[in-house]
Every structure is written in structure tokens, then in C-alpha cells.
Short mmCIF file of C-alpha atoms in Angstrom, two decimals:
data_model
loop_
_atom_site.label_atom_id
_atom_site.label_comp_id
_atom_site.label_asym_id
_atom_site.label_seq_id
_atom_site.Cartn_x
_atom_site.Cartn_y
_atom_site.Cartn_z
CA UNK A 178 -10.81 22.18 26.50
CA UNK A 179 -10.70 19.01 24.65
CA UNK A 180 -12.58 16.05 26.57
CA UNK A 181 -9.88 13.41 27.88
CA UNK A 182 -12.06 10.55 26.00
CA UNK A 183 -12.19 12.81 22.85
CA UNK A 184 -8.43 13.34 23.40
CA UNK A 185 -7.99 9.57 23.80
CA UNK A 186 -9.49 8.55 20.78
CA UNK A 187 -7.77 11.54 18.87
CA UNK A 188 -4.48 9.76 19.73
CA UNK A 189 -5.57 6.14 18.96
CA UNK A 190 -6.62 7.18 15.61
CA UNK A 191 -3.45 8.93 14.91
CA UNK A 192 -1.32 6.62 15.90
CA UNK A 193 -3.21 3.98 13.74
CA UNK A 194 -4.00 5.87 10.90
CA UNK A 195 -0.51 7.13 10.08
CA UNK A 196 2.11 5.67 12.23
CA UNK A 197 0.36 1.99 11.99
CA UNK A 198 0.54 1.60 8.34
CA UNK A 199 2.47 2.83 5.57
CA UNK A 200 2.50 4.02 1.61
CA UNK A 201 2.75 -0.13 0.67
CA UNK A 202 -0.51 -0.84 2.41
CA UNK A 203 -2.09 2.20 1.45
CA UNK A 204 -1.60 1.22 -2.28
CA UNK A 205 -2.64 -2.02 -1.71
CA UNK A 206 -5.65 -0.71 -0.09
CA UNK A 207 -6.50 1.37 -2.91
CA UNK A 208 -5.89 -0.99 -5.86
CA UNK A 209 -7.00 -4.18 -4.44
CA UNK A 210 -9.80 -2.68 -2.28
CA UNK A 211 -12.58 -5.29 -0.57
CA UNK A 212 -9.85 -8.17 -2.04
CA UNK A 213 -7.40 -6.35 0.49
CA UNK A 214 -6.66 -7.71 3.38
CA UNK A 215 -5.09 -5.08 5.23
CA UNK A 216 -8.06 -2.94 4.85
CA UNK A 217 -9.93 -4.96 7.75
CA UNK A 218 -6.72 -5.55 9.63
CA UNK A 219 -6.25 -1.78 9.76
CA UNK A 220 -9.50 -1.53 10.78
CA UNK A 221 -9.16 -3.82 13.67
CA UNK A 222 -6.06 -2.10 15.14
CA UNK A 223 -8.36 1.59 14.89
CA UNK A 224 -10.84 -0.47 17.57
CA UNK A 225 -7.60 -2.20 19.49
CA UNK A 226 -5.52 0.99 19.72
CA UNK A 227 -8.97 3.02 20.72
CA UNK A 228 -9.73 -0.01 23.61
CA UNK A 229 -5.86 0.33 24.68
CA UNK A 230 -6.36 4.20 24.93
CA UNK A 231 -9.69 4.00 26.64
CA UNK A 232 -9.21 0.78 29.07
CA UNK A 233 -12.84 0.56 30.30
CA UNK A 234 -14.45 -2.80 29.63
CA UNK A 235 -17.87 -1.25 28.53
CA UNK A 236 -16.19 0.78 25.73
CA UNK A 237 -15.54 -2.59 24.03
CA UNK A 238 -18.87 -2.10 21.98
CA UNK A 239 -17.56 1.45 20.87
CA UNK A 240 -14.44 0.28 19.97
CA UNK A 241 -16.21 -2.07 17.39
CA UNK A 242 -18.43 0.55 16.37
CA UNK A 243 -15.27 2.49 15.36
CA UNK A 244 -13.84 -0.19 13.67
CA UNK A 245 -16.57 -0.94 11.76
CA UNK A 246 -17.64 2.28 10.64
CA UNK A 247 -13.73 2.90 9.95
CA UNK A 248 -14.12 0.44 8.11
CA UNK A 249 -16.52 1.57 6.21
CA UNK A 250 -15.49 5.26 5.34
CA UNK A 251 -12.29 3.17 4.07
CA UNK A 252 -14.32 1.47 1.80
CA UNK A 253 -16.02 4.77 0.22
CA UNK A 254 -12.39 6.24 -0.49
CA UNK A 255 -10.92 2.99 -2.13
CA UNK A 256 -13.43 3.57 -4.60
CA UNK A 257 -13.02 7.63 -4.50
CA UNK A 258 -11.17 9.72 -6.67
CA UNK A 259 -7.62 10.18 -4.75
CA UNK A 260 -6.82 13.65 -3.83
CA UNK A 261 -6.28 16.19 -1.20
CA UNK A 262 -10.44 16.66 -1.03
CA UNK A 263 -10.75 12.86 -0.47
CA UNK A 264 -8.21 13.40 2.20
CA UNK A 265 -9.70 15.88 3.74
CA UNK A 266 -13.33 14.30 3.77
CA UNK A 267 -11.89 11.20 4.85
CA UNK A 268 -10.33 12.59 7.59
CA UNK A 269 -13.71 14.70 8.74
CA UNK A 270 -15.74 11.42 8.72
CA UNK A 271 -13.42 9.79 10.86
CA UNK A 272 -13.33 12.75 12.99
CA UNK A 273 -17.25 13.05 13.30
CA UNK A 274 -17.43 9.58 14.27
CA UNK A 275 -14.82 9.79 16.89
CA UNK A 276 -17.01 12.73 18.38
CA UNK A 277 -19.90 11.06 18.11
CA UNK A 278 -18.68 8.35 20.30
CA UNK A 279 -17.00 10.99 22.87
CA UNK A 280 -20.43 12.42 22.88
CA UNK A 281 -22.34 9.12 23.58
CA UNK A 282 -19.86 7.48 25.74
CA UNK A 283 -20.56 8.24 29.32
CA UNK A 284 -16.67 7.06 30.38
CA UNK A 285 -16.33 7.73 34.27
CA UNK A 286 -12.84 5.67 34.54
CA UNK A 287 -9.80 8.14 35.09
CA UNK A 288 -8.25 7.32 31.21
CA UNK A 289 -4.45 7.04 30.87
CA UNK A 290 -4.25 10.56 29.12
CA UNK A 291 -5.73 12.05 32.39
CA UNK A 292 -2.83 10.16 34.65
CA UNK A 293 -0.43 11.80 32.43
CA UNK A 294 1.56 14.64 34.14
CA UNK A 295 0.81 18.72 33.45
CA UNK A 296 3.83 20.73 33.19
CA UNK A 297 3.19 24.21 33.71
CA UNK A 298 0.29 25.30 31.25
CA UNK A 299 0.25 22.88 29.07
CA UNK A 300 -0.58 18.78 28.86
CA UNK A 301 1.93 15.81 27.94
CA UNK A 302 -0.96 14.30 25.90
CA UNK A 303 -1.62 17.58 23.70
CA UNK A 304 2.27 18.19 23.13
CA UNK A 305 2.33 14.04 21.94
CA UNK A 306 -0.89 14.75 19.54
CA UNK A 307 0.81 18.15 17.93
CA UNK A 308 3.75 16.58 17.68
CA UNK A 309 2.79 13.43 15.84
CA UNK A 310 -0.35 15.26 13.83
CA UNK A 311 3.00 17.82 12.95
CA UNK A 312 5.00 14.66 11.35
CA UNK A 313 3.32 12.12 9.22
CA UNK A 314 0.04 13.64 8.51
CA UNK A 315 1.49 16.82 8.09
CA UNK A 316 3.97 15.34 5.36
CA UNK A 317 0.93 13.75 3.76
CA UNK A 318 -1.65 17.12 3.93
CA UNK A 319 1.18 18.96 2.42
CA UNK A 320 2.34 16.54 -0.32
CA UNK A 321 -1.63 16.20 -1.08
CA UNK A 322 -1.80 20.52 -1.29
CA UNK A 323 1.41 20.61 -3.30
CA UNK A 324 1.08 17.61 -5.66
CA UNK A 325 -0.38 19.61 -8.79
CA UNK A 326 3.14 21.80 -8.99
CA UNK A 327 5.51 19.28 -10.82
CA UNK A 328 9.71 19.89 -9.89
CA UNK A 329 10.54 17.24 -11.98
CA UNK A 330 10.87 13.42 -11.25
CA UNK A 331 14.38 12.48 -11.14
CA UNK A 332 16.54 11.12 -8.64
CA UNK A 333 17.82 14.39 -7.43
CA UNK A 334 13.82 16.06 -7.17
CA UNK A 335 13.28 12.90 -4.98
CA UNK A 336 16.64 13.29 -2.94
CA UNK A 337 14.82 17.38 -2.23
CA UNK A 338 11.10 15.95 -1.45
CA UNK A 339 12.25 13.27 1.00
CA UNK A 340 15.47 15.92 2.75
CA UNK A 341 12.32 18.68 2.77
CA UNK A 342 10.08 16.10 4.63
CA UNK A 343 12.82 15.58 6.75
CA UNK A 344 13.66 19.30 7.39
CA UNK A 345 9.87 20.03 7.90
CA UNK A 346 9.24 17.43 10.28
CA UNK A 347 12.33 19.08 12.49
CA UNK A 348 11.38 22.91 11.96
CA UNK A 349 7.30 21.97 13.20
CA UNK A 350 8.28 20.20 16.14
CA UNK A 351 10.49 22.93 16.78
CA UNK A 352 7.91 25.86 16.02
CA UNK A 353 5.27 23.93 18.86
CA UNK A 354 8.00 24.30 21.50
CA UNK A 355 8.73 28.05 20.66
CA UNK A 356 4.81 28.46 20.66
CA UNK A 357 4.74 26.66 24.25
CA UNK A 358 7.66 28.61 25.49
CA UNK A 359 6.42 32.47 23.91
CA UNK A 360 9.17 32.11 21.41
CA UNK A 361 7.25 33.84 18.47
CA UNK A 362 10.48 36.00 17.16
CA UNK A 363 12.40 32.85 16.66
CA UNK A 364 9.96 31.25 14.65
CA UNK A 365 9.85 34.28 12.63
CA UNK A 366 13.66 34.35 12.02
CA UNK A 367 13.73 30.80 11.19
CA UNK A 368 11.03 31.75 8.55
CA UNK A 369 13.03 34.77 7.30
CA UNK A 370 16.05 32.95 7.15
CA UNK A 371 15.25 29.94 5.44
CA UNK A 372 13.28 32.15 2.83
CA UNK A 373 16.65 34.19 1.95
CA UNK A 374 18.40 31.01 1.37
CA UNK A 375 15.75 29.20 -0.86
CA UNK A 376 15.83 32.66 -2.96
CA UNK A 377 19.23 32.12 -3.86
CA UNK A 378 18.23 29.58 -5.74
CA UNK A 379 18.04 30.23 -9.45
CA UNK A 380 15.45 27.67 -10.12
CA UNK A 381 12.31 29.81 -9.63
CA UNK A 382 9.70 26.69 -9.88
CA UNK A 383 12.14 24.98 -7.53
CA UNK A 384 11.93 27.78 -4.99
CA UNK A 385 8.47 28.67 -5.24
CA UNK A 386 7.61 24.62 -4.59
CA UNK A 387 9.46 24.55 -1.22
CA UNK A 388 9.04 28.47 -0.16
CA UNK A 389 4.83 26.77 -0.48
CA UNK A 390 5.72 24.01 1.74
CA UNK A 391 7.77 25.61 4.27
CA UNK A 392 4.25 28.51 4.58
CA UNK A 393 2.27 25.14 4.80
CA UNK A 394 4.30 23.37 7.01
CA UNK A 395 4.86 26.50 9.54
CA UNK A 396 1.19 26.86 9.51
CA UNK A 397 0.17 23.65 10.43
CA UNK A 398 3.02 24.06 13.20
CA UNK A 399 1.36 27.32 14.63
CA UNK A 400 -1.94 25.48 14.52
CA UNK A 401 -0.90 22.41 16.88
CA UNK A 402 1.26 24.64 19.41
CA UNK A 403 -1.53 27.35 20.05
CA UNK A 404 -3.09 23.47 20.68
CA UNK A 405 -1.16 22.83 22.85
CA UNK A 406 -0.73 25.78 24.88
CA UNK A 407 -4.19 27.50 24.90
#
């Protein structure tokens, strides 16, 4: 059972990491690095949407811890090799911090995740963190695992990347709520159906590329449901 600070600051980071900047700043971030200025405003809204998440005025100093050391770990990558292995490490770092703090915080105050209505077996808050960890940073793992098979890189091979972000983010939202619910057989005719259709597809690099993503992206849906509902 995940700890409702631990929870908390799962969200907060998130929602700021993903959903609180986009590709523009990223690149900036990575080509202008300590010259950037969004790389310390991003790091201030990690701390602000952790404080908002965890109301308690003592957490204040924790908040600025994990902006600062945000901060820092953003630093390392700007001048890190880009890649899904950066990604990943990047991600762990912020992770162990975030634990870290759950560990060392002593937070008595009933948080705003633990105010949240249960419905049946499951929690609001978990369903909110599968489903955004199943949208943005899903499209971004998957892009990351997929980026050394090449489909080509004209207009139309965009038009398929962006409708098969689009499709993914649908069919993993969908897969948590069959996981909630017990739905297991649709998922796997959803699976089996979608894989008939990409076969017919006479472009076998083509097919193999998205048959990858849509393994990748069910996957990461199965993770965050059984999430959810365990």
C-alpha cells in the first residue's frame, strides 16, 4: 500500500514533470542548459505543486529540498547523453528522492489524497496517477524504447506517430478500467484485433514499428491498473 505522502508527491511530480512543461522547454532546457531559464522555473513549480499536494506548513523545507535537488538531477541530464537510459535514470533519481522525503517526513495532517473518496476496491488518487503516468509519460517511455527503428520522416510517418499517440493514449486508459472492472478478455480482444488489422498492412517495417508500440503501450497499461486495483 502506497503511503498517502508518497502518493502525494508521486502526483505533484507527475503533474509537473510532464503535464507542466512541454517538448519547447525541454529543448531549451537541453541546449541552453544553466543559461535556461525555465530549468529553475520548472524546478520551482516541482516544490509549489509538492507544497499544494502536501498542505502542511512544516513540509515547506521539503518542498525546497525537492526543488533543489530537482534541480540538480536536471542539471546532470542537460549535460547527459539523451536517451531512453538517461530517461530512465532520471526518472529513478527523482523517484529516490521523493522516497526519501516520504521516508523522513513525519506528515500527521490528513493530505488531500486521503479526503479523496474510495469506490469499491480501488482509490480516486491511484486511478488519477495510472491514468496520467498511462498518457504523457507513457508516450515519451515508448517513443524513447522505439526511437532506434526509423519509419521514415515524412509528413505522412508524422501524421501515424502523432494518430498512434493518440490511439494509445485511448486504448491504456481503457485497458486500466477493464483491469479495475475484471475485464481481462476484452483487453485481449482489443489486442487480437488491432494486431489482425496492422498485419494487413504490406509495409512490414511499418507494422512491426506499431505492433512494438501497441505490446509497449498495453504493458505499461496492465502495469498501472493492477496499480490501481491491487
Amino acid at each position: 500500500m502506497i503511503s498517502p505522502l508518497f502518493l502525494s508527491l508521486l502526483l505533484a511530480h507527475v503533474i509537473a514533470d510532464f503535464y507542466l512543461q512541454n517538448d519547447r522547454y525541454c529543448t531549451q532546457k537541453e541546449e541552453k542548459k544553466l543559461k535556461s531559464w525555465f530549468l529553475y522555473m520548472h524546478s520551482f513549480l516541482i516544490g509549489a505543486v509538492s507544497w499544494a499536494l502536501v498542505p502542511v506548513l512544516d513540509f515547506g523545507i521539503y518542498a525546497l529540498i525537492i526543488a533543489f535537488t530537482h534541480l540538480a538531477i536536471d542539471i546532470v541530464k542537460a549535460y547527459s547523453p539523451k536517451g531512453l537510459w538517461s530517461f530512465i535514470l532520471d526518472q529513478i533519481a527523482h523517484l529516490a528522492i521523493l522516497a526519501a522525503v516520504a521516508f523522513t517526513c513525519n506528515a500527521t495532517t490528513e493530505l488531500p489524497v486521503q479526503m479523496a473518496d474510495y469506490i469499491g476496491t480501488f482509490s480516486i488518487p491511484l486511478f488519477i496517477l495510472a491514468t496520467l503516468l498511462c498518457v504523457k509519460p507513457a508516450n515519451v517511455l515508448i517513443k524513447l524504447i522505439l526511437s532506434k527503428y526509423r519509419i521514415g520522416e515524412t509528413q505522412s510517418c508524422e501524421n501515424i506517430k502523432n494518430a498512434g499517440a493518440l490511439i494509445g493514449n485511448l486504448e491504456r486508459i481503457i485497458t486500466i478500467i477493464f483491469v479495475i472492472i475484471g475485464q481481462y478478455e476484452a483487453i485481449g480482444f482489443i489486442i487480437t484485433a488491432k494486431s489482425i488489422l496492422r498485419f494487413k498492412d504490406t509495409d512490414t517495417a511499418k507494422t512491426e514499428y506499431v505492433l512494438a508500440g501497441t505490446f509497449l503501450s498495453f504493458g505499461i497499461a496492465l502495469l498501472c491498473g493492477l496499480l490501481v486495483s491491487c
